[in-house]
Amino acid sequence: MDEALLRRLTPGVLTVLVRRGADFAAAEDAVQDALVEAVRVWPADPPRDAKGWLVTVAWRKFLDAARSDTARRRREDRVEEEPGPGPSSAVDDTLQLYFLCAHPSLTPSSAVALTLRAVGGLTTRQIAQAYLVPEATMAQRISRAKRTVSGVRFDQPGDVATVLRVLYLVFNEGYSGDVDLAAEAIRLTRQLAAAVDHPEVAGLLALMLLHHARRASRTAPDGSLVPLAEQDRTRWDTAAIAEGVRILQSTLARDRLGEFQAQAAIAALHADAPTAEETDWVQIVEWYDELAGLTDSPVVRLNRAVAVGEADGPRAGLAALAAVEDTLPRHAAAAAYLHERAGDPATAARLYAEAARKAPNLAERDYLTRQAARLNSRSRH
């Protein structure tokens, strides 16, 4: 069973059902039922037209559910004639589905959460971590979004800004989390950049390329995390870096600065440094100042504090970090790093251990645990 094929086909099948009149929640349930049926049937009897098969089965599942629901009997009359499978389009509908999920009836945050769950393939827990809220809160938000769009015709696509936010979060989860979605996010952002002349679309594409260029060096052969300063820069994808820088320079020249362009500028400065020691931290702090003015994000302020520690010394970094909420994920890790650089290994070891307990994934937890053990071992000798 080709699970990757099923994941790739799912958005297109969902789009077809929505176009035929299914409300979003019912269409999503029908597609999931069709995927279960595919897992059961395909190994013994694979279809010649995988997408056409899924569309036919999902539509039948939807009709069965509609006929069992008396509140939807009027719609049953309109769709009584079941469409035949027919030839299916080879067009990738994923990006269009992102726009449809960003419906005007939803707030931007709800539209992003719904799309990440329904189309992006992220779990509620992963989305909650991205939004820095409890999982139960995010589950309620997604449920409310589904209720809001239930029965709504998806003929008013959402705006580019909401779709960009979804693609950004999908990329981040693919880049640093448990599900590999980064390449798919880049592919869809390329499609969007080709279709829309928008500086932030170009900024996001540049940001993704610059981060993805370092992908091969981020983990050791045993799967352990390698921090930026210790990465083998000869393994960075120079072609992707060059493309990202070229796109960034072109869009910055338009003088319409946005959040993703500012983030890409920071990534470009890291990519441009031949060694970690040669990183232009002063300019990075300046870009973080720009970014903080655009977003007022606590995560930006935390990253800025680390950059200040590199540019002006660890004490200055700790002073900047003191203004950031200590409940923020990775706050303890940043504090540990700055305390170690400031010559306080005991406090750093304690904070590394605390950060390991709060780490969002296994690789990060193991790395932080090793840092705490390293400092504790040094203090005993």
Coordinates of C-alpha atoms in Angstrom, one line a residue:
M1 CA 0.0 0.0 0.0
D2 CA 1.5 3.3 -1.1
E3 CA 0.6 5.6 1.8
A4 CA 2.4 8.5 0.3
L5 CA 0.2 8.3 -2.8
L6 CA -2.9 8.3 -0.5
R7 CA -1.7 11.4 1.3
R8 CA -1.0 13.1 -2.0
L9 CA -4.4 12.3 -3.5
T10 CA -6.5 13.2 -0.4
P11 CA -6.7 17.0 -1.0
G12 CA -7.8 16.6 -4.6
V13 CA -10.5 14.1 -3.6
L14 CA -11.7 16.4 -0.8
T15 CA -11.9 19.3 -3.3
V16 CA -14.0 17.3 -5.7
L17 CA -16.5 16.4 -3.0
V18 CA -16.7 20.0 -1.8
R19 CA -17.3 21.2 -5.4
R20 CA -20.1 18.7 -5.8
G21 CA -22.0 20.1 -2.8
A22 CA -20.7 18.3 0.3
D23 CA -20.1 20.5 3.3
F24 CA -16.6 20.4 4.6
A25 CA -17.0 18.3 7.7
A26 CA -19.1 15.6 5.9
A27 CA -16.7 15.5 2.9
E28 CA -13.7 15.1 5.3
D29 CA -15.5 12.1 7.0
A30 CA -16.3 10.6 3.6
V31 CA -12.8 10.8 2.3
Q32 CA -11.4 9.2 5.5
D33 CA -13.9 6.3 5.0
A34 CA -12.7 6.0 1.4
L35 CA -9.1 5.9 2.5
V36 CA -9.9 3.1 5.0
E37 CA -11.6 1.2 2.2
A38 CA -8.6 1.7 0.0
V39 CA -6.2 0.3 2.6
R40 CA -8.5 -2.8 2.7
V41 CA -9.1 -3.3 -1.0
W42 CA -6.1 -2.0 -3.0
P43 CA -3.4 -4.5 -1.9
A44 CA -5.4 -7.3 -3.6
D45 CA -7.1 -5.3 -6.3
P46 CA -5.3 -2.0 -7.1
P47 CA -7.3 0.4 -9.3
R48 CA -6.1 1.7 -12.6
D49 CA -7.3 5.3 -11.7
A50 CA -6.5 5.7 -8.0
K51 CA -8.0 9.2 -7.7
G52 CA -11.1 8.3 -9.7
W53 CA -11.6 5.3 -7.4
L54 CA -11.3 7.4 -4.3
V55 CA -13.6 10.1 -5.6
T56 CA -16.3 7.4 -6.4
V57 CA -16.0 5.6 -3.1
A58 CA -15.9 8.9 -1.1
W59 CA -18.9 10.3 -2.9
R60 CA -20.8 7.1 -2.2
K61 CA -19.9 7.3 1.5
F62 CA -21.1 10.9 1.5
L63 CA -24.4 9.9 -0.1
D64 CA -24.9 7.1 2.4
A65 CA -24.4 9.5 5.3
A66 CA -26.6 12.1 3.7
R67 CA -29.5 9.6 3.3
S68 CA -29.3 8.6 6.9
D69 CA -29.6 12.2 8.1
T70 CA -33.1 13.5 7.9
A71 CA -31.9 17.1 8.4
R72 CA -30.2 16.9 5.0
R73 CA -33.0 15.2 3.1
R74 CA -33.4 18.3 0.8
R75 CA -29.8 18.0 -0.3
E76 CA -30.3 14.3 -0.9
D77 CA -32.9 15.2 -3.5
R78 CA -30.5 17.4 -5.3
V79 CA -27.7 14.8 -5.4
E80 CA -29.9 11.7 -6.0
E81 CA -28.2 11.0 -9.3
E82 CA -24.8 9.7 -8.4
P83 CA -22.0 10.9 -10.7
G84 CA -20.1 8.2 -12.5
P85 CA -16.3 7.9 -11.9
G86 CA -15.3 9.2 -15.3
P87 CA -11.8 10.3 -16.1
S88 CA -10.1 12.2 -13.3
S89 CA -8.0 15.3 -13.6
A90 CA -4.3 15.1 -13.1
V91 CA -4.2 18.7 -11.8
D92 CA -2.9 19.1 -8.2
D93 CA -5.7 20.7 -6.2
T94 CA -3.9 21.0 -2.9
L95 CA -3.1 24.7 -3.1
Q96 CA -6.7 25.5 -4.2
L97 CA -7.9 23.5 -1.2
Y98 CA -5.7 25.6 1.1
F99 CA -7.5 28.7 -0.2
L100 CA -10.9 27.2 0.2
C101 CA -10.2 26.3 3.8
A102 CA -9.2 29.9 4.5
H103 CA -12.9 30.8 4.2
P104 CA -14.0 34.4 4.9
S105 CA -16.5 33.1 7.5
L106 CA -13.5 32.0 9.7
T107 CA -11.1 34.1 11.6
P108 CA -7.5 33.8 10.3
S109 CA -6.4 31.8 13.3
S110 CA -9.3 29.4 13.0
A111 CA -8.8 29.0 9.2
V112 CA -5.1 28.2 9.7
A113 CA -5.9 25.6 12.5
L114 CA -8.6 23.9 10.4
T115 CA -6.4 23.7 7.3
L116 CA -3.4 22.4 9.2
R117 CA -5.7 19.6 10.6
A118 CA -7.7 18.8 7.5
V119 CA -5.2 19.3 4.7
G120 CA -1.8 19.7 6.2
G121 CA -1.8 16.4 8.0
L122 CA -0.8 17.8 11.4
T123 CA -2.2 16.5 14.7
T124 CA -4.1 18.7 17.1
R125 CA -1.2 18.5 19.5
Q126 CA 1.3 19.7 16.8
I127 CA -1.0 22.6 15.9
A128 CA -1.4 23.5 19.6
Q129 CA 2.4 23.6 20.0
A130 CA 2.8 25.9 17.0
Y131 CA 0.2 28.3 18.5
L132 CA 1.6 28.0 22.1
V133 CA -1.8 27.0 23.5
P134 CA -3.0 23.9 25.3
E135 CA -4.1 20.9 23.2
A136 CA -7.7 21.1 24.6
T137 CA -8.0 24.7 23.6
M138 CA -6.9 24.0 20.0
A139 CA -9.3 21.0 19.8
Q140 CA -12.1 23.3 20.7
R141 CA -11.0 25.9 18.2
I142 CA -10.9 23.3 15.4
S143 CA -14.3 22.0 16.3
R144 CA -15.8 25.5 16.3
A145 CA -14.2 26.1 12.8
K146 CA -15.8 22.9 11.5
R147 CA -19.2 23.9 12.8
T148 CA -18.8 27.4 11.3
V149 CA -18.2 26.1 7.8
S150 CA -20.6 23.2 8.0
G151 CA -23.1 23.7 5.2
V152 CA -21.3 26.7 3.8
R153 CA -20.6 26.8 0.1
F154 CA -16.9 27.0 -0.5
D155 CA -17.1 29.4 -3.4
Q156 CA -15.3 32.3 -1.6
P157 CA -11.6 31.5 -1.2
G158 CA -9.7 33.1 1.7
D159 CA -6.8 35.6 1.3
V160 CA -3.2 35.1 0.6
A161 CA -2.0 36.1 4.1
T162 CA -3.9 33.2 5.7
V163 CA -2.7 30.7 3.2
L164 CA 0.9 31.9 3.8
R165 CA 0.5 31.4 7.5
V166 CA -0.7 27.8 6.9
L167 CA 2.3 27.0 4.6
Y168 CA 4.7 28.6 7.1
L169 CA 3.5 26.4 9.9
V170 CA 3.4 23.3 7.8
F171 CA 7.0 23.9 6.8
N172 CA 8.0 24.5 10.4
E173 CA 6.5 21.2 11.5
G174 CA 8.1 19.4 8.6
Y175 CA 11.5 21.0 9.3
S176 CA 11.6 20.5 13.1
G177 CA 8.9 18.1 14.1
D178 CA 7.8 14.5 13.7
V179 CA 6.1 14.7 10.3
D180 CA 8.2 15.5 7.1
L181 CA 6.2 18.1 5.4
A182 CA 8.9 20.6 4.5
A183 CA 9.3 19.6 0.9
E184 CA 5.6 19.7 0.3
A185 CA 5.3 23.2 1.8
I186 CA 8.1 24.4 -0.5
R187 CA 6.4 22.8 -3.5
L188 CA 3.1 24.6 -2.8
T189 CA 4.8 27.9 -2.0
R190 CA 6.5 27.7 -5.4
Q191 CA 3.1 27.2 -7.0
L192 CA 1.8 30.2 -5.1
A193 CA 4.8 32.4 -6.1
A194 CA 4.2 31.5 -9.7
A195 CA 0.6 32.5 -9.5
V196 CA 0.6 35.5 -7.2
D197 CA 2.8 38.6 -7.4
H198 CA 3.1 39.3 -3.6
P199 CA 6.4 40.2 -1.8
E200 CA 5.6 38.1 1.2
V201 CA 5.0 35.0 -0.9
A202 CA 8.5 35.5 -2.3
G203 CA 9.8 36.2 1.2
L204 CA 8.3 32.9 2.5
L205 CA 9.7 30.9 -0.4
A206 CA 13.2 32.4 0.2
L207 CA 12.9 31.7 3.9
M208 CA 12.0 28.0 3.2
L209 CA 14.8 27.5 0.8
L210 CA 17.4 29.0 3.1
H211 CA 16.3 26.9 6.0
H212 CA 15.9 23.7 3.9
A213 CA 19.4 24.2 2.5
R214 CA 20.8 23.2 6.0
R215 CA 18.5 20.2 6.3
A216 CA 21.2 17.5 5.7
S217 CA 23.5 18.9 8.4
R218 CA 20.9 19.3 11.2
T219 CA 21.2 15.7 12.5
A220 CA 24.1 13.3 13.0
P221 CA 24.1 9.8 11.5
D222 CA 22.7 8.5 14.8
G223 CA 19.8 10.9 14.5
S224 CA 21.0 13.3 17.2
L225 CA 20.5 17.0 16.8
V226 CA 23.4 19.2 15.6
P227 CA 23.1 22.9 16.6
L228 CA 23.7 25.5 13.9
A229 CA 27.1 26.5 15.3
E230 CA 28.4 22.9 15.0
Q231 CA 26.9 22.0 11.6
D232 CA 29.2 21.0 8.7
R233 CA 28.7 23.9 6.4
T234 CA 30.1 22.0 3.5
R235 CA 26.9 19.9 3.5
W236 CA 24.7 22.9 3.0
D237 CA 22.9 23.1 -0.3
T238 CA 24.6 26.0 -2.0
A239 CA 22.2 26.0 -4.9
A240 CA 19.2 26.4 -2.6
I241 CA 21.0 29.1 -0.7
A242 CA 21.8 31.0 -3.9
E243 CA 18.2 30.8 -5.1
G244 CA 16.9 31.9 -1.7
V245 CA 19.2 34.9 -1.6
R246 CA 18.3 35.9 -5.1
I247 CA 14.6 35.7 -4.4
L248 CA 15.1 37.6 -1.2
Q249 CA 17.1 40.4 -2.7
S250 CA 14.6 40.8 -5.5
T251 CA 11.6 41.1 -3.1
L252 CA 13.4 43.4 -0.6
A253 CA 14.1 45.8 -3.5
R254 CA 10.3 46.4 -3.7
D255 CA 10.5 48.1 -0.3
R256 CA 7.4 46.4 1.1
L257 CA 8.9 44.6 4.1
G258 CA 7.0 41.9 5.8
E259 CA 7.5 39.3 8.4
F260 CA 8.7 36.5 6.1
Q261 CA 11.1 38.7 4.3
A262 CA 12.7 39.8 7.6
Q263 CA 13.0 36.1 8.8
A264 CA 14.5 35.3 5.4
A265 CA 17.1 38.1 5.8
I266 CA 18.1 36.6 9.2
A267 CA 18.4 33.1 7.6
A268 CA 20.5 34.6 4.7
L269 CA 23.0 36.1 7.2
H270 CA 23.5 32.7 8.8
A271 CA 23.8 31.1 5.4
D272 CA 26.3 33.7 4.3
A273 CA 28.8 33.2 7.1
P274 CA 31.7 30.9 6.2
T275 CA 31.9 29.8 9.9
A276 CA 29.8 30.3 13.0
E277 CA 32.4 32.7 14.4
E278 CA 32.1 34.9 11.3
T279 CA 28.3 35.4 11.6
D280 CA 27.2 39.0 11.5
W281 CA 25.3 39.0 14.8
V282 CA 25.0 42.8 14.9
Q283 CA 23.1 42.8 11.7
I284 CA 21.0 39.9 12.8
V285 CA 19.9 41.8 15.9
E286 CA 18.9 44.7 13.7
W287 CA 16.7 42.4 11.6
Y288 CA 15.2 40.9 14.8
D289 CA 14.3 44.5 15.8
E290 CA 12.6 44.9 12.4
L291 CA 10.8 41.6 12.9
A292 CA 9.7 42.5 16.4
G293 CA 8.2 45.7 15.1
L294 CA 6.2 43.7 12.5
T295 CA 5.0 40.8 14.7
D296 CA 5.4 41.6 18.5
S297 CA 5.9 37.8 18.8
P298 CA 7.3 36.4 22.1
V299 CA 9.2 33.8 20.1
V300 CA 10.9 36.7 18.1
R301 CA 11.9 38.4 21.4
L302 CA 13.4 35.2 22.7
N303 CA 15.4 34.6 19.5
R304 CA 16.5 38.3 19.6
A305 CA 17.8 37.8 23.2
V306 CA 20.0 35.0 22.0
A307 CA 21.3 37.1 19.1
V308 CA 22.0 40.0 21.5
G309 CA 24.0 37.5 23.6
E310 CA 26.1 36.7 20.6
A311 CA 26.5 40.4 19.5
D312 CA 27.0 42.1 22.8
G313 CA 27.9 39.3 25.2
P314 CA 25.9 36.8 27.3
R315 CA 25.1 39.3 30.1
A316 CA 23.4 41.5 27.6
G317 CA 21.6 38.5 26.2
L318 CA 20.3 37.5 29.7
A319 CA 19.1 41.1 30.3
A320 CA 17.1 40.9 27.1
L321 CA 15.8 37.5 27.9
A322 CA 14.5 38.7 31.3
A323 CA 11.9 40.7 29.4
V324 CA 10.5 37.5 27.8
E325 CA 7.9 35.3 29.4
D326 CA 9.7 32.4 31.1
T327 CA 6.8 30.1 30.3
L328 CA 7.6 30.3 26.6
P329 CA 8.8 27.0 25.0
R330 CA 12.7 26.9 24.7
H331 CA 13.0 29.8 27.2
A332 CA 14.9 27.6 29.6
A333 CA 17.2 26.3 26.8
A334 CA 18.1 29.9 25.7
A335 CA 18.7 30.8 29.3
A336 CA 20.9 27.7 29.8
Y337 CA 23.0 28.6 26.8
L338 CA 23.5 32.2 27.9
H339 CA 24.4 31.2 31.5
E340 CA 27.0 28.7 30.2
R341 CA 28.6 31.4 28.0
A342 CA 28.5 33.8 31.0
G343 CA 30.5 31.3 33.1
D344 CA 27.8 29.9 35.3
P345 CA 27.8 26.1 34.5
A346 CA 25.8 25.1 37.5
T347 CA 22.8 27.3 36.6
A348 CA 23.2 26.3 33.0
A349 CA 23.1 22.5 33.8
R350 CA 20.0 23.0 35.9
L351 CA 18.3 25.0 33.1
Y352 CA 19.4 22.4 30.4
A353 CA 17.7 19.7 32.4
E354 CA 14.6 21.8 32.8
A355 CA 14.5 22.5 29.1
A356 CA 14.9 18.8 28.3
R357 CA 11.8 18.0 30.3
K358 CA 9.8 20.5 28.2
A359 CA 11.3 19.6 24.8
P360 CA 8.7 19.2 22.0
N361 CA 10.5 16.3 20.4
L362 CA 12.8 13.4 21.2
A363 CA 15.9 14.7 19.3
E364 CA 15.8 18.1 21.1
R365 CA 15.2 16.4 24.5
D366 CA 18.2 14.1 24.0
Y367 CA 20.4 17.0 22.9
L368 CA 19.5 19.1 26.0
T369 CA 19.9 16.1 28.3
R370 CA 23.4 15.6 27.0
Q371 CA 24.3 19.3 27.5
A372 CA 23.1 19.0 31.2
A373 CA 25.1 15.8 31.6
R374 CA 28.2 17.4 30.1
L375 CA 28.2 20.3 32.5
N376 CA 27.4 18.2 35.5
S377 CA 30.3 15.9 34.6
R378 CA 32.6 18.8 34.3
S379 CA 31.6 20.2 37.7
R380 CA 32.5 16.8 39.3
H381 CA 36.1 16.8 38.0

